[in-house]
Short mmCIF file of N, CA, C and O in Angstrom, two decimals:
data_model
loop_
_atom_site.label_atom_id
_atom_site.label_comp_id
_atom_site.label_asym_id
_atom_site.label_seq_id
_atom_site.Cartn_x
_atom_site.Cartn_y
_atom_site.Cartn_z
N MET T 1320 192.71 107.80 122.82
CA MET T 1320 191.66 107.62 123.56
C MET T 1320 190.40 107.12 122.93
O MET T 1320 190.62 105.98 122.51
N GLY T 1321 189.45 107.73 122.65
CA GLY T 1321 188.43 107.25 121.72
C GLY T 1321 188.28 108.13 120.51
O GLY T 1321 188.95 109.09 120.23
N GLU T 1322 187.36 107.84 119.74
CA GLU T 1322 187.11 108.46 118.56
C GLU T 1322 186.34 109.81 118.55
O GLU T 1322 185.26 109.64 119.65
N GLN T 1323 186.55 110.72 118.01
CA GLN T 1323 186.05 111.84 118.10
C GLN T 1323 184.49 111.86 117.21
O GLN T 1323 184.55 111.34 116.27
N ARG T 1324 183.48 112.33 117.94
CA ARG T 1324 182.13 112.38 117.06
C ARG T 1324 182.13 113.14 115.91
O ARG T 1324 182.63 114.21 116.19
N GLN T 1325 181.48 112.63 114.85
CA GLN T 1325 181.50 113.62 113.79
C GLN T 1325 180.21 114.50 114.12
O GLN T 1325 179.16 113.88 114.26
N ARG T 1326 180.10 115.68 113.77
CA ARG T 1326 179.06 116.55 113.85
C ARG T 1326 178.56 117.03 112.44
O ARG T 1326 179.39 117.35 111.67
N TYR T 1327 177.15 116.81 112.12
CA TYR T 1327 176.73 117.38 110.96
C TYR T 1327 175.70 118.35 111.10
O TYR T 1327 174.98 118.65 112.07
N ASN T 1328 175.75 119.47 110.26
CA ASN T 1328 174.81 120.75 110.29
C ASN T 1328 173.50 120.18 109.90
O ASN T 1328 173.22 119.05 109.28
N GLU T 1329 172.51 121.07 110.19
CA GLU T 1329 171.14 120.69 109.88
C GLU T 1329 170.78 120.56 108.28
O GLU T 1329 170.11 119.71 108.01
N THR T 1330 171.59 121.45 107.49
CA THR T 1330 171.44 121.22 106.07
C THR T 1330 171.93 119.88 105.60
O THR T 1330 171.12 119.32 104.81
N PHE T 1331 172.86 119.53 106.11
CA PHE T 1331 173.43 118.13 105.51
C PHE T 1331 172.46 117.05 105.92
O PHE T 1331 172.08 116.18 105.21
N LYS T 1332 171.99 117.12 107.17
CA LYS T 1332 170.95 116.06 107.60
C LYS T 1332 169.78 116.24 106.86
O LYS T 1332 169.26 115.13 106.42
N ARG T 1333 169.11 117.26 106.59
CA ARG T 1333 168.04 117.46 105.79
C ARG T 1333 168.21 116.93 104.37
O ARG T 1333 167.50 116.33 103.79
N GLU T 1334 169.39 117.23 103.80
CA GLU T 1334 169.78 116.74 102.41
C GLU T 1334 169.91 115.05 102.36
O GLU T 1334 169.51 114.66 101.57
N THR T 1335 170.40 114.66 103.38
CA THR T 1335 170.62 113.29 103.65
C THR T 1335 169.25 112.66 103.77
O THR T 1335 169.00 111.63 103.02
N VAL T 1336 168.45 113.15 104.47
CA VAL T 1336 167.00 112.62 104.65
C VAL T 1336 166.32 112.52 103.17
O VAL T 1336 165.62 111.70 102.73
N LYS T 1337 166.47 113.65 102.64
CA LYS T 1337 165.97 113.89 101.11
C LYS T 1337 166.38 112.79 100.24
O LYS T 1337 165.78 112.12 99.65
N HIS T 1338 167.66 112.47 100.19
CA HIS T 1338 168.41 111.68 99.34
C HIS T 1338 167.89 110.19 99.85
O HIS T 1338 167.61 109.44 98.72
N ILE T 1339 167.61 109.84 100.99
CA ILE T 1339 167.23 108.60 101.51
C ILE T 1339 165.71 108.39 100.82
O ILE T 1339 165.57 107.26 100.31
N GLN T 1340 165.06 109.32 100.72
CA GLN T 1340 163.67 109.29 100.63
C GLN T 1340 163.43 109.00 99.04
O GLN T 1340 162.55 108.49 98.53
N GLU T 1341 164.47 109.67 98.33
CA GLU T 1341 164.50 109.45 96.95
C GLU T 1341 165.00 108.12 96.36
O GLU T 1341 164.78 107.91 94.96
N GLN T 1342 165.61 107.50 97.03
CA GLN T 1342 166.57 106.25 96.52
C GLN T 1342 165.57 105.17 96.81
O GLN T 1342 164.57 105.08 97.71
N THR T 1343 165.95 103.98 96.05
CA THR T 1343 165.17 102.75 96.41
C THR T 1343 166.14 101.83 97.14
O THR T 1343 165.93 100.82 97.38
N LYS T 1344 167.36 102.38 97.44
CA LYS T 1344 168.22 101.51 98.33
C LYS T 1344 167.86 101.73 100.05
O LYS T 1344 167.05 102.45 100.18
N SER T 1345 168.08 100.77 100.56
CA SER T 1345 167.76 100.84 102.06
C SER T 1345 168.60 101.73 102.72
O SER T 1345 169.63 102.24 102.33
N VAL T 1346 168.16 101.97 104.03
CA VAL T 1346 168.95 102.98 104.80
C VAL T 1346 170.36 102.32 105.32
O VAL T 1346 171.16 103.21 105.30
N VAL T 1347 170.49 101.01 105.46
CA VAL T 1347 171.64 100.47 105.70
C VAL T 1347 172.66 100.79 104.37
O VAL T 1347 173.75 101.21 104.74
N GLU T 1348 172.30 100.37 103.10
CA GLU T 1348 173.11 100.85 102.20
C GLU T 1348 173.52 102.10 101.97
O GLU T 1348 174.63 102.41 101.67
N ILE T 1349 172.69 102.91 102.07
CA ILE T 1349 172.94 104.43 102.26
C ILE T 1349 173.98 104.90 103.29
O ILE T 1349 174.97 105.59 103.08
N GLY T 1350 173.85 104.28 104.42
CA GLY T 1350 174.48 104.49 105.63
C GLY T 1350 176.00 104.07 105.29
O GLY T 1350 177.03 104.63 105.71
N GLU T 1351 176.23 102.85 104.56
CA GLU T 1351 177.45 102.45 104.25
C GLU T 1351 178.30 103.24 103.49
O GLU T 1351 179.37 103.53 103.25
N GLU T 1352 177.34 103.77 102.28
CA GLU T 1352 177.84 104.63 101.26
C GLU T 1352 178.37 105.97 101.97
O GLU T 1352 179.60 106.46 101.52
N LEU T 1353 177.69 106.41 102.96
CA LEU T 1353 178.01 107.73 103.69
C LEU T 1353 179.00 107.83 104.75
O LEU T 1353 179.41 108.73 105.19
N GLY T 1354 179.12 106.44 105.22
CA GLY T 1354 179.79 106.06 106.38
C GLY T 1354 179.24 106.85 107.63
O GLY T 1354 179.87 107.25 108.63
N ILE T 1355 177.97 106.66 107.76
CA ILE T 1355 177.01 107.17 108.82
C ILE T 1355 176.20 105.82 109.24
O ILE T 1355 175.55 105.18 108.46
N SER T 1356 176.07 105.58 110.49
CA SER T 1356 175.44 104.40 111.09
C SER T 1356 174.04 104.63 110.67
O SER T 1356 173.35 105.40 110.70
N PRO T 1357 173.30 103.45 110.35
CA PRO T 1357 171.97 103.26 110.08
C PRO T 1357 170.99 103.84 111.08
O PRO T 1357 170.03 104.56 111.03
N GLY T 1358 171.42 103.73 112.52
CA GLY T 1358 170.69 104.04 113.53
C GLY T 1358 170.68 105.82 113.59
O GLY T 1358 169.56 106.36 113.75
N VAL T 1359 171.66 106.37 113.25
CA VAL T 1359 171.64 107.85 113.35
C VAL T 1359 170.80 108.26 111.92
O VAL T 1359 170.02 109.28 112.17
N LEU T 1360 170.92 107.58 110.80
CA LEU T 1360 170.02 107.81 109.85
C LEU T 1360 168.59 107.73 110.11
O LEU T 1360 167.68 108.56 109.65
N HIS T 1361 168.18 106.78 110.76
CA HIS T 1361 166.89 106.54 111.09
C HIS T 1361 166.22 107.84 112.08
O HIS T 1361 165.18 108.05 112.03
N ASN T 1362 167.21 108.02 112.95
CA ASN T 1362 166.95 109.25 113.91
C ASN T 1362 166.76 110.50 113.14
O ASN T 1362 165.76 111.24 113.31
N TRP T 1363 167.53 110.79 112.12
CA TRP T 1363 167.27 111.73 111.27
C TRP T 1363 165.96 111.85 110.39
O TRP T 1363 165.17 112.70 110.20
N LEU T 1364 165.77 110.34 109.84
CA LEU T 1364 164.42 110.36 109.02
C LEU T 1364 163.20 110.82 109.91
O LEU T 1364 162.42 111.38 109.76
N ALA T 1365 163.29 110.29 111.42
CA ALA T 1365 162.16 110.41 112.16
C ALA T 1365 162.10 111.99 112.43
O ALA T 1365 161.09 112.47 112.52
N LYS T 1366 163.02 112.65 112.48
CA LYS T 1366 162.98 114.26 112.69
C LYS T 1366 162.83 114.94 111.50
O LYS T 1366 162.10 116.04 111.56
N TYR T 1367 163.41 114.80 110.28
CA TYR T 1367 163.25 115.50 109.11
C TYR T 1367 162.49 115.06 107.96
O TYR T 1367 162.55 115.66 107.24
N ARG T 1368 161.87 113.93 108.08
CA ARG T 1368 161.20 113.36 107.03
C ARG T 1368 160.14 114.44 106.50
O ARG T 1368 159.15 114.81 107.28
N GLU T 1369 160.02 114.53 105.20
CA GLU T 1369 158.91 115.26 104.49
C GLU T 1369 158.34 114.23 103.33
O GLU T 1369 158.86 113.70 102.58
N PHE T 1370 156.95 114.08 103.69
CA PHE T 1370 156.30 113.07 102.90
C PHE T 1370 156.23 113.41 101.29
O PHE T 1370 156.05 112.74 100.47
N SER T 1371 156.37 114.77 101.10
CA SER T 1371 156.37 115.19 99.67
C SER T 1371 157.48 114.66 98.95
O SER T 1371 157.45 114.72 97.66
N ASN T 1372 158.61 114.48 99.52
CA ASN T 1372 159.77 113.84 98.83
C ASN T 1372 159.53 112.20 98.70
O ASN T 1372 160.57 111.62 98.07
N GLU T 1373 158.63 111.63 99.25
CA GLU T 1373 158.43 110.28 99.05
C GLU T 1373 158.19 109.62 97.62
O GLU T 1373 157.15 110.42 96.94
N PRO T 1374 158.71 108.63 97.07
CA PRO T 1374 158.39 108.27 95.60
C PRO T 1374 156.99 107.67 95.83
O PRO T 1374 156.61 107.04 96.77
N LEU T 1375 156.09 107.95 94.87
CA LEU T 1375 154.89 107.50 94.78
C LEU T 1375 154.68 106.17 93.86
O LEU T 1375 153.52 105.72 93.86
N ASN T 1376 155.69 105.95 93.25
CA ASN T 1376 155.57 104.74 92.10
C ASN T 1376 156.25 103.58 92.70
O ASN T 1376 156.66 102.76 91.84
N SER T 1377 156.23 103.31 93.66
CA SER T 1377 156.75 101.98 94.26
C SER T 1377 155.94 100.71 93.66
O SER T 1377 154.64 101.07 93.63
N ALA T 1378 156.52 99.77 93.41
CA ALA T 1378 155.54 98.78 92.84
C ALA T 1378 154.45 98.08 93.66
O ALA T 1378 153.27 97.91 93.34
N GLU T 1379 154.75 98.03 95.16
CA GLU T 1379 153.84 97.72 96.03
C GLU T 1379 152.70 98.71 96.13
O GLU T 1379 151.57 98.20 96.10
N LYS T 1380 153.08 99.92 96.08
CA LYS T 1380 152.21 101.04 96.33
C LYS T 1380 151.03 100.93 95.08
O LYS T 1380 149.86 101.09 95.17
N VAL T 1381 151.71 100.74 93.95
CA VAL T 1381 150.92 100.80 92.62
C VAL T 1381 149.99 99.63 92.73
O VAL T 1381 148.65 99.66 92.34
N ARG T 1382 150.40 98.47 93.35
CA ARG T 1382 149.51 97.31 93.11
C ARG T 1382 148.45 97.55 94.18
O ARG T 1382 147.19 97.29 94.01
N GLU T 1383 148.68 98.07 95.40
CA GLU T 1383 147.79 98.29 96.24
C GLU T 1383 146.73 99.35 96.03
O GLU T 1383 145.49 99.18 95.99
N LEU T 1384 147.24 100.51 95.16
CA LEU T 1384 146.15 101.46 94.59
C LEU T 1384 145.36 100.81 93.44
O LEU T 1384 144.18 101.19 93.37
N GLU T 1385 145.90 99.87 92.57
CA GLU T 1385 145.18 99.26 91.57
C GLU T 1385 144.10 98.46 92.01
O GLU T 1385 142.95 98.37 91.47
N GLN T 1386 144.30 97.70 93.27
CA GLN T 1386 143.42 96.80 93.85
C GLN T 1386 142.28 97.62 94.52
O GLN T 1386 141.12 97.37 94.37
N ARG T 1387 142.63 98.74 95.28
CA ARG T 1387 141.53 99.57 95.55
C ARG T 1387 140.75 100.14 94.44
O ARG T 1387 139.49 100.35 94.78
N LEU T 1388 141.18 100.55 93.46
CA LEU T 1388 140.47 101.18 92.47
C LEU T 1388 139.81 100.03 91.81
O LEU T 1388 138.45 100.45 91.66
N ALA T 1389 140.09 98.82 91.61
CA ALA T 1389 139.15 97.68 91.04
C ALA T 1389 137.98 97.72 92.12
O ALA T 1389 136.80 97.28 91.57
N GLU T 1390 138.19 97.74 93.34
CA GLU T 1390 137.22 97.36 94.39
C GLU T 1390 136.31 98.46 94.40
O GLU T 1390 135.02 98.25 94.28
N GLN T 1391 136.76 99.81 94.17
CA GLN T 1391 135.81 100.81 93.97
C GLN T 1391 135.21 100.82 92.76
O GLN T 1391 133.76 101.02 92.89
N GLU T 1392 135.63 100.42 91.72
CA GLU T 1392 134.77 100.34 90.53
C GLU T 1392 133.88 99.26 90.37
O GLU T 1392 132.70 99.51 90.16
N LYS T 1393 134.22 98.06 91.12
CA LYS T 1393 133.16 97.07 91.41
C LYS T 1393 131.93 97.71 92.23
O LYS T 1393 130.92 97.47 91.81
N GLU T 1394 132.41 98.36 93.26
CA GLU T 1394 131.15 98.95 94.09
C GLU T 1394 130.44 100.05 93.34
O GLU T 1394 129.38 100.05 93.48
N LEU T 1395 130.94 100.79 92.50
CA LEU T 1395 130.31 101.87 91.86
C LEU T 1395 129.24 101.11 90.81
O LEU T 1395 128.28 101.47 90.43
N ARG T 1396 129.69 100.01 90.04
CA ARG T 1396 129.04 99.39 88.97
C ARG T 1396 127.89 98.81 89.92
O ARG T 1396 126.62 98.82 89.21
N ALA T 1397 127.72 98.23 91.18
CA ALA T 1397 126.86 97.70 91.72
C ALA T 1397 125.89 98.92 92.33
O ALA T 1397 124.70 98.49 92.14
N ARG T 1398 126.27 99.79 92.60
CA ARG T 1398 125.51 101.07 93.00
C ARG T 1398 124.66 101.66 91.74
O ARG T 1398 123.54 101.77 91.82
N ALA T 1399 125.26 101.42 90.49
CA ALA T 1399 124.90 101.94 89.30
C ALA T 1399 123.65 101.20 88.99
O ALA T 1399 122.53 101.46 88.56
N GLN T 1400 123.73 99.87 89.23
CA GLN T 1400 122.86 98.75 89.14
C GLN T 1400 121.54 98.98 89.82
O GLN T 1400 120.40 98.79 89.50
N ARG T 1401 122.00 99.16 91.24
CA ARG T 1401 120.80 99.41 92.17
C ARG T 1401 120.02 100.58 91.88
O ARG T 1401 118.74 100.50 91.93
N ILE T 1402 120.70 101.71 91.41
CA ILE T 1402 119.94 102.79 90.97
C ILE T 1402 119.17 102.59 89.77
O ILE T 1402 117.93 103.27 89.82
N ALA T 1403 119.50 101.79 88.77
CA ALA T 1403 118.83 101.65 87.63
C ALA T 1403 117.69 100.67 87.99
O ALA T 1403 116.54 101.08 87.53
N ASP T 1404 117.66 99.80 89.09
CA ASP T 1404 116.50 99.04 89.32
C ASP T 1404 115.59 99.71 90.16
O ASP T 1404 114.28 99.85 89.81
N VAL T 1405 116.06 100.74 91.01
CA VAL T 1405 114.95 101.62 91.86
C VAL T 1405 114.25 102.61 90.73
O VAL T 1405 113.17 102.79 90.82
N GLU T 1406 114.92 103.19 89.73
CA GLU T 1406 114.31 103.94 88.72
C GLU T 1406 113.38 103.23 87.98
O GLU T 1406 112.35 103.71 87.71
N GLU T 1407 113.75 101.94 87.67
CA GLU T 1407 112.67 101.22 86.92
C GLU T 1407 111.41 100.74 87.77
O GLU T 1407 110.38 101.04 87.44
N GLU T 1408 111.74 100.57 89.16
CA GLU T 1408 110.57 100.34 90.10
C GLU T 1408 109.76 101.43 90.05
O GLU T 1408 108.62 101.53 90.12
N LEU T 1409 110.44 102.60 90.04
CA LEU T 1409 109.61 104.13 90.26
C LEU T 1409 108.65 104.19 89.29
O LEU T 1409 107.60 104.79 89.47
N ALA T 1410 109.25 103.90 88.04
CA ALA T 1410 108.50 104.26 86.87
C ALA T 1410 107.32 103.39 86.72
O ALA T 1410 106.35 103.66 86.37
N ILE T 1411 107.34 102.02 87.08
CA ILE T 1411 106.25 101.07 87.35
C ILE T 1411 105.21 101.79 88.43
O ILE T 1411 104.03 101.74 87.88
N VAL T 1412 105.67 102.16 89.41
CA VAL T 1412 104.75 102.48 90.44
C VAL T 1412 104.07 103.86 89.84
O VAL T 1412 103.00 104.06 90.01
N LYS T 1413 104.83 104.68 89.11
CA LYS T 1413 104.07 106.03 88.56
C LYS T 1413 103.01 105.56 87.58
O LYS T 1413 101.96 105.99 87.70
N LYS T 1414 103.24 104.67 86.67
CA LYS T 1414 102.42 103.87 85.83
C LYS T 1414 101.26 103.43 86.73
O LYS T 1414 100.02 103.66 86.20
N ALA T 1415 101.42 102.74 87.51
CA ALA T 1415 100.35 102.10 88.28
C ALA T 1415 99.44 103.20 88.85
O ALA T 1415 98.24 103.19 88.95
N VAL T 1416 100.16 104.20 89.42
CA VAL T 1416 99.32 105.20 90.24
C VAL T 1416 98.46 106.07 89.27
O VAL T 1416 97.39 106.30 89.42
N HIS T 1417 99.11 106.19 87.95
CA HIS T 1417 98.29 106.81 86.88
C HIS T 1417 97.18 106.00 86.46
O HIS T 1417 95.84 106.69 86.38
N ILE T 1418 97.34 104.82 86.30
CA ILE T 1418 96.32 103.86 85.91
C ILE T 1418 95.26 103.88 87.05
O ILE T 1418 93.91 103.98 86.64
N PHE T 1419 95.49 103.59 88.20
CA PHE T 1419 94.62 103.44 89.24
C PHE T 1419 93.80 104.70 89.77
O PHE T 1419 92.89 104.82 90.54
N SER T 1420 94.47 105.79 89.50
CA SER T 1420 93.98 107.01 89.75
C SER T 1420 92.79 107.66 88.92
O SER T 1420 92.16 108.62 89.09
N LYS T 1421 92.68 107.13 87.75
CA LYS T 1421 91.72 107.57 86.80
C LYS T 1421 90.20 107.34 87.18
O LYS T 1421 89.91 106.16 87.84
N PRO T 1422 89.36 108.25 87.05
CA PRO T 1422 88.12 108.13 87.35
C PRO T 1422 87.45 106.98 86.54
O PRO T 1422 87.57 106.89 85.42
N LYS T 1423 86.60 106.18 87.24
CA LYS T 1423 85.79 105.13 86.52
C LYS T 1423 84.48 105.62 85.87
O LYS T 1423 83.84 106.33 86.67
N ASN T 1424 84.11 105.43 84.82
CA ASN T 1424 83.00 105.80 84.22
C ASN T 1424 81.85 104.86 84.14
O ASN T 1424 81.61 103.82 84.20
#
């Protein structure tokens, strides 16, 4: 008749999802290795995925984080310069107030 469906327990599914998350291979490649269809693996990923198992050092992610860091450093330098300018203006205003507040003889 037809093929009997393979049944997998929860532990196997969770371990497979963890394995997928730790690998740099595609879901299709891992599915071929395990003899499980990529569609089934995607369903398991949707159900059992834990982001703590995701690798953080993918090249694309590193580039994105470096770019964000550079932008934030640039913004921080600009803010520091604005603060320095405002502090300088404040010092000038304080001196002017001191000079003009003296009583005239």
